[in-house]
Tab-separated table of C-alpha atoms in Angstrom:
chain	number	residue	atom	x	y	z
A	16	MET	CA	49.840	-60.516	-20.237
A	17	LYS	CA	49.799	-61.413	-16.572
A	18	LEU	CA	50.277	-57.740	-15.691
A	19	LEU	CA	47.308	-56.778	-17.867
A	20	LYS	CA	45.090	-59.308	-16.072
A	21	LEU	CA	46.081	-57.742	-12.760
A	22	LEU	CA	45.326	-54.198	-13.980
A	23	ILE	CA	41.845	-54.936	-15.405
A	24	PRO	CA	40.063	-55.320	-11.998
A	25	PHE	CA	41.766	-52.181	-10.729
A	26	LEU	CA	40.723	-50.199	-13.790
A	27	LEU	CA	37.128	-51.425	-13.509
A	28	PHE	CA	36.992	-50.436	-9.827
A	29	TYR	CA	38.393	-46.976	-10.612
A	30	ALA	CA	35.872	-46.512	-13.443
A	31	LEU	CA	32.973	-47.329	-11.102
A	32	LEU	CA	34.268	-45.085	-8.338
A	33	LEU	CA	34.996	-42.052	-10.510
A	34	PRO	CA	31.390	-40.875	-11.175
A	35	SER	CA	30.640	-40.764	-7.446
A	36	CYS	CA	33.539	-38.419	-6.686
A	37	LYS	CA	33.231	-34.693	-7.253
A	38	PRO	CA	35.746	-31.931	-6.995
A	39	ASP	CA	35.384	-29.872	-3.839
A	40	GLU	CA	34.140	-26.893	-5.779
A	41	ASP	CA	31.136	-28.918	-7.099
A	42	ILE	CA	29.898	-29.929	-3.655
A	43	CYS	CA	26.666	-28.097	-2.780
A	44	ASN	CA	27.295	-25.828	0.200
A	45	ASP	CA	24.183	-23.656	0.475
A	46	PRO	CA	22.227	-23.950	3.758
A	47	TYR	CA	19.195	-22.293	2.049
A	48	ASN	CA	19.105	-24.939	-0.725
A	49	SER	CA	17.128	-28.080	0.131
A	50	ASP	CA	19.315	-30.123	-2.282
A	51	CYS	CA	22.466	-29.420	-0.267
A	52	PRO	CA	23.700	-31.653	2.572
A	53	ASN	CA	23.997	-28.676	4.938
A	54	TYR	CA	20.452	-27.423	4.242
A	55	ASP	CA	18.916	-25.797	7.329
A	56	PRO	CA	15.120	-25.322	7.050
A	57	CYS	CA	15.101	-23.128	10.138
A	58	LEU	CA	16.869	-20.388	8.216
A	59	LEU	CA	13.656	-19.870	6.235
A	60	GLU	CA	11.384	-19.860	9.276
A	61	ALA	CA	10.392	-16.316	10.270
A	62	GLU	CA	9.574	-15.211	13.771
A	63	ALA	CA	5.847	-14.540	14.213
A	64	ASP	CA	4.959	-10.978	13.177
A	65	ALA	CA	1.471	-9.589	13.824
A	66	SER	CA	2.121	-6.049	12.579
A	67	PHE	CA	-0.483	-4.825	10.107
A	68	ARG	CA	-1.672	-1.771	8.207
A	69	LEU	CA	-4.995	-0.160	7.338
A	70	GLU	CA	-5.538	1.038	3.767
A	71	VAL	CA	-8.220	2.423	1.483
A	72	ARG	CA	-8.407	2.045	-2.274
A	73	LEU	CA	-8.665	5.498	-3.751
A	74	ILE	CA	-11.265	6.596	-6.290
A	75	LYS	CA	-9.501	7.464	-9.521
A	76	ASN	CA	-10.093	8.151	-13.198
A	77	SER	CA	-9.065	4.870	-14.829
A	78	SER	CA	-8.974	6.336	-18.355
A	79	PHE	CA	-5.963	8.411	-17.268
A	80	PHE	CA	-4.351	6.344	-14.528
A	81	GLY	CA	-4.982	2.767	-15.650
A	82	TYR	CA	-6.620	-0.004	-13.694
A	83	GLU	CA	-3.998	-0.783	-11.055
A	84	PRO	CA	-5.387	0.057	-7.601
A	85	VAL	CA	-3.945	3.007	-5.723
A	86	TRP	CA	-3.629	2.327	-1.987
A	87	TYR	CA	-3.544	4.972	0.716
A	88	PRO	CA	-2.666	4.362	4.390
A	89	VAL	CA	-5.079	5.133	7.201
A	90	GLU	CA	-3.050	6.244	10.206
A	91	ASP	CA	-5.557	7.333	12.843
A	92	THR	CA	-8.766	8.492	11.098
A	93	PHE	CA	-10.845	6.643	8.522
A	94	PHE	CA	-13.006	9.113	6.585
A	95	ALA	CA	-15.962	6.945	5.595
A	96	LEU	CA	-18.711	8.161	3.291
A	97	ASN	CA	-21.981	8.106	5.221
A	98	HIS	CA	-23.569	5.464	3.002
A	99	GLY	CA	-20.613	3.108	3.533
A	100	ALA	CA	-16.949	2.684	2.655
A	101	ARG	CA	-14.435	-0.164	2.575
A	102	LEU	CA	-11.441	-0.345	4.876
A	103	TYR	CA	-8.794	-2.978	4.137
A	104	PHE	CA	-6.859	-4.788	6.863
A	105	LYS	CA	-3.498	-6.132	5.660
A	106	ALA	CA	-1.001	-8.218	7.624
A	107	ASN	CA	2.582	-7.157	6.934
A	108	SER	CA	3.736	-10.794	6.991
A	109	PRO	CA	1.694	-12.807	4.467
A	110	LYS	CA	3.302	-16.187	5.253
A	111	MET	CA	2.263	-16.869	8.832
A	112	ASP	CA	0.673	-20.241	9.573
A	113	ALA	CA	-2.455	-18.758	11.163
A	114	TYR	CA	-4.204	-15.391	11.489
A	115	ALA	CA	-6.940	-14.341	13.905
A	116	TRP	CA	-8.392	-10.825	13.577
A	117	THR	CA	-10.972	-9.202	15.838
A	118	ILE	CA	-12.335	-5.766	14.907
A	119	GLY	CA	-14.108	-3.649	17.496
A	120	GLY	CA	-17.299	-5.236	18.782
A	121	ASP	CA	-17.695	-7.502	15.746
A	122	PRO	CA	-18.176	-11.039	17.120
A	123	ARG	CA	-16.514	-12.656	14.127
A	124	THR	CA	-12.896	-13.805	13.851
A	125	PHE	CA	-11.284	-13.217	10.463
A	126	THR	CA	-8.570	-15.651	9.375
A	127	ASP	CA	-7.162	-14.251	6.116
A	128	SER	CA	-3.975	-12.194	5.871
A	129	VAL	CA	-5.904	-9.528	3.900
A	130	PHE	CA	-9.610	-8.674	4.050
A	131	TYR	CA	-11.920	-5.676	4.134
A	132	LEU	CA	-14.952	-4.487	6.080
A	133	VAL	CA	-17.577	-1.937	5.076
A	134	PHE	CA	-18.281	0.697	7.711
A	135	THR	CA	-21.514	2.700	7.379
A	136	PRO	CA	-21.721	5.897	9.447
A	137	ASP	CA	-25.427	6.300	8.584
A	138	GLU	CA	-25.991	3.084	10.560
A	139	GLY	CA	-24.087	4.364	13.575
A	140	GLN	CA	-20.685	2.924	12.722
A	141	VAL	CA	-18.612	5.880	13.872
A	142	GLY	CA	-16.140	6.500	16.688
A	143	TYR	CA	-13.097	4.657	17.956
A	144	VAL	CA	-12.449	1.058	16.892
A	145	THR	CA	-9.660	-1.231	18.052
A	146	ALA	CA	-8.336	-3.853	15.651
A	147	GLN	CA	-6.365	-6.823	16.970
A	148	LEU	CA	-4.319	-9.357	15.028
A	149	ARG	CA	-2.926	-12.565	16.535
A	150	VAL	CA	-0.635	-14.764	14.437
A	151	ALA	CA	1.113	-18.104	14.807
A	152	ASN	CA	4.091	-19.488	12.932
A	153	ASP	CA	5.063	-22.901	14.234
A	154	THR	CA	5.115	-25.350	11.312
A	155	LEU	CA	8.706	-26.210	12.212
A	156	GLY	CA	8.307	-26.280	15.961
A	157	ASP	CA	11.968	-26.963	16.677
A	158	CYS	CA	13.156	-23.772	14.969
A	159	LEU	CA	11.537	-21.098	17.107
A	160	THR	CA	11.089	-20.634	20.813
A	161	THR	CA	7.549	-20.581	22.180
A	162	SER	CA	7.589	-16.786	22.431
A	163	GLU	CA	8.796	-16.487	18.818
A	164	GLN	CA	5.908	-18.618	17.524
A	165	ARG	CA	3.169	-16.193	18.624
A	166	ASP	CA	2.628	-12.446	18.279
A	167	THR	CA	-0.220	-9.967	18.862
A	168	THR	CA	-0.702	-6.371	17.701
A	169	PHE	CA	-3.397	-3.799	18.524
A	170	LYS	CA	-4.268	-0.638	16.609
A	171	THR	CA	-6.990	1.913	17.401
A	172	PHE	CA	-8.446	4.209	14.737
A	173	TYR	CA	-11.354	6.634	14.498
A	174	ILE	CA	-14.204	6.319	11.976
A	175	LYS	CA	-15.508	9.721	10.908
A	176	GLY	CA	-18.571	9.975	8.704
A	177	CYS	CA	-18.527	12.423	5.780
A	178	SER	CA	-20.341	13.292	2.576
A	179	ILE	CA	-19.481	14.417	-0.946
A	180	ALA	CA	-22.772	16.319	-1.290
A	181	PRO	CA	-22.355	20.106	-1.838
A	182	GLY	CA	-22.683	22.059	1.393
A	183	ALA	CA	-22.638	18.942	3.570
A	184	GLU	CA	-22.195	19.522	7.290
A	185	SER	CA	-19.331	17.002	7.389
A	186	PRO	CA	-17.751	17.102	3.900
A	187	TYR	CA	-15.182	14.657	2.631
A	188	PRO	CA	-12.032	16.659	3.512
A	189	MET	CA	-10.649	17.176	0.011
A	190	ASN	CA	-14.019	17.571	-1.723
A	191	GLY	CA	-15.473	21.021	-2.438
A	192	VAL	CA	-14.754	24.469	-3.835
A	193	PHE	CA	-11.614	26.367	-2.818
A	194	ARG	CA	-11.127	30.065	-3.572
A	195	GLY	CA	-7.689	31.610	-3.686
A	196	TYR	CA	-4.748	33.011	-5.623
A	197	VAL	CA	-1.992	31.708	-7.860
A	198	ASP	CA	1.552	32.689	-6.890
A	199	GLY	CA	0.211	35.197	-4.369
A	200	ASP	CA	-1.317	37.405	-7.070
A	201	SER	CA	-4.390	38.857	-5.351
A	202	SER	CA	-5.461	40.723	-8.503
A	203	GLU	CA	-7.175	37.598	-9.822
A	204	THR	CA	-9.256	35.158	-7.779
A	205	HIS	CA	-9.642	31.526	-8.789
A	206	ASP	CA	-12.289	29.036	-7.668
A	207	ILE	CA	-11.309	25.426	-8.159
A	208	ASN	CA	-13.809	22.617	-7.659
A	209	VAL	CA	-12.342	19.349	-6.383
A	210	ASP	CA	-14.743	16.537	-7.285
A	211	VAL	CA	-13.924	13.283	-5.513
A	212	LEU	CA	-16.626	11.302	-7.296
A	213	GLY	CA	-15.393	12.466	-10.708
A	214	ALA	CA	-11.728	12.135	-9.686
A	215	GLY	CA	-10.965	15.553	-11.129
A	216	ILE	CA	-10.567	19.303	-10.635
A	217	TYR	CA	-12.858	21.701	-12.499
A	218	SER	CA	-11.788	25.281	-13.328
A	219	PHE	CA	-8.092	24.584	-12.919
A	220	PRO	CA	-6.122	27.894	-13.134
A	221	GLY	CA	-4.815	28.554	-16.623
A	222	VAL	CA	-6.243	25.357	-18.151
A	223	ASP	CA	-8.903	25.630	-20.831
A	224	PHE	CA	-10.279	22.074	-20.861
A	225	GLY	CA	-12.915	21.224	-18.272
A	226	LEU	CA	-11.572	18.536	-15.967
A	227	VAL	CA	-8.024	17.891	-14.778
A	228	PRO	CA	-7.699	14.270	-13.541
A	229	ILE	CA	-6.535	13.654	-9.987
A	230	ILE	CA	-5.828	10.814	-7.600
A	231	VAL	CA	-7.471	12.032	-4.425
A	232	ALA	CA	-7.017	10.989	-0.799
A	233	PRO	CA	-8.766	12.511	2.230
A	234	LYS	CA	-6.146	15.257	2.744
A	235	GLU	CA	-3.852	14.902	-0.295
A	236	MET	CA	-4.136	14.691	-4.055
A	237	TRP	CA	-1.892	14.124	-7.038
A	238	ILE	CA	-2.693	16.101	-10.180
A	239	TYR	CA	-2.488	14.290	-13.543
A	240	PRO	CA	0.921	12.675	-12.747
A	241	ASP	CA	1.743	11.779	-16.374
A	242	GLY	CA	0.488	14.919	-18.064
A	243	SER	CA	0.147	18.684	-17.836
A	244	PRO	CA	-0.590	20.174	-15.407
A	245	ARG	CA	1.019	17.895	-12.856
A	246	GLY	CA	1.595	18.371	-9.151
A	247	TYR	CA	0.590	17.729	-5.564
A	248	ALA	CA	-1.826	19.363	-3.131
A	249	LYS	CA	-2.301	19.048	0.608
A	250	LEU	CA	-5.162	20.126	2.836
A	251	GLN	CA	-3.838	21.844	5.942
A	252	GLU	CA	-4.657	20.945	9.531
A	253	ASP	CA	-7.561	23.419	9.647
A	254	TYR	CA	-9.313	21.327	6.942
A	255	LYS	CA	-10.012	24.601	5.083
A	256	THR	CA	-6.742	25.744	3.526
A	257	LEU	CA	-5.523	24.033	0.361
A	258	ILE	CA	-1.947	24.474	-0.882
A	259	MET	CA	-1.332	23.129	-4.382
A	260	ASP	CA	2.091	23.108	-6.049
A	261	TYR	CA	1.917	22.306	-9.731
A	262	GLU	CA	3.707	22.619	-13.067
A	263	VAL	CA	2.422	23.413	-16.553
A	264	ARG	CA	4.278	22.318	-19.691
A	265	GLN	CA	5.314	25.163	-21.990
A	266	ASP	CA	5.420	25.119	-25.789
A	267	ASP	CA	9.192	24.581	-25.747
A	268	GLY	CA	8.821	21.481	-23.530
A	269	SER	CA	9.943	23.147	-20.292
A	270	TRP	CA	7.849	23.193	-17.123
A	271	GLU	CA	6.604	26.341	-15.393
A	272	SER	CA	6.015	26.096	-11.628
A	273	HIS	CA	3.077	27.661	-9.778
A	274	GLN	CA	1.394	27.534	-6.402
A	275	PHE	CA	-2.300	27.888	-5.616
A	276	VAL	CA	-3.390	28.724	-2.054
A	277	GLY	CA	-7.109	28.765	-1.361
A	278	GLU	CA	-9.737	28.527	1.361
A	279	ARG	CA	-12.795	26.304	1.313
A	280	VAL	CA	-15.949	28.206	0.369
A	281	GLU	CA	-18.267	25.225	-0.278
């Protein structure tokens, strides 16, 4: 009985201590997890990055391609319709603490990671423009050096006015009528009409129905990606020659490959 009285306090102490002890394998050991004792918030802090991209949202036939936007990069030339066109400015790092954009001679400073401006060639908005982005990322000031907390990037592009009107002096590069041959067969001439506004090609070689849907960019286009015909076309550096590689589904389910090469006539 005396021994039992001596053991009771020890057993109570052990019972209270047990829940607070964990096997080694249960101890949190993830420096990226804020619940762990070795959590290091600096591991999640990114060095300031002011790189950015310029993009346009392409005109497309939503009944065929759905309603998700199709984005196309602008590398050095922005082909803007004369009555006005949107150009999107997008920071590559969307989690900086602060953004400060300046665009050409515009006196404003833009502070969002993504925004757009409308450029109107008919109002004289053509020529070279320099875009600058400055960013800061210093919420956790002890994590990054002063040089790592700031970054600046410049990018210069050219705004070129153009029109989708037939016979325009400065046509939208991919818009117009192209005359040429399929698979090099000069015995039969084909005129295809690329209509940017309608997001389609009229008089497609070997296709009976009127309009073949396309996703069209200034110098490239994708032909009905989920149907027949399907393919890809690129306008060459002379802005006149169009090379279009495409496939047409056969009755047995196979695909027959063709190439159209044409020159702009309108």
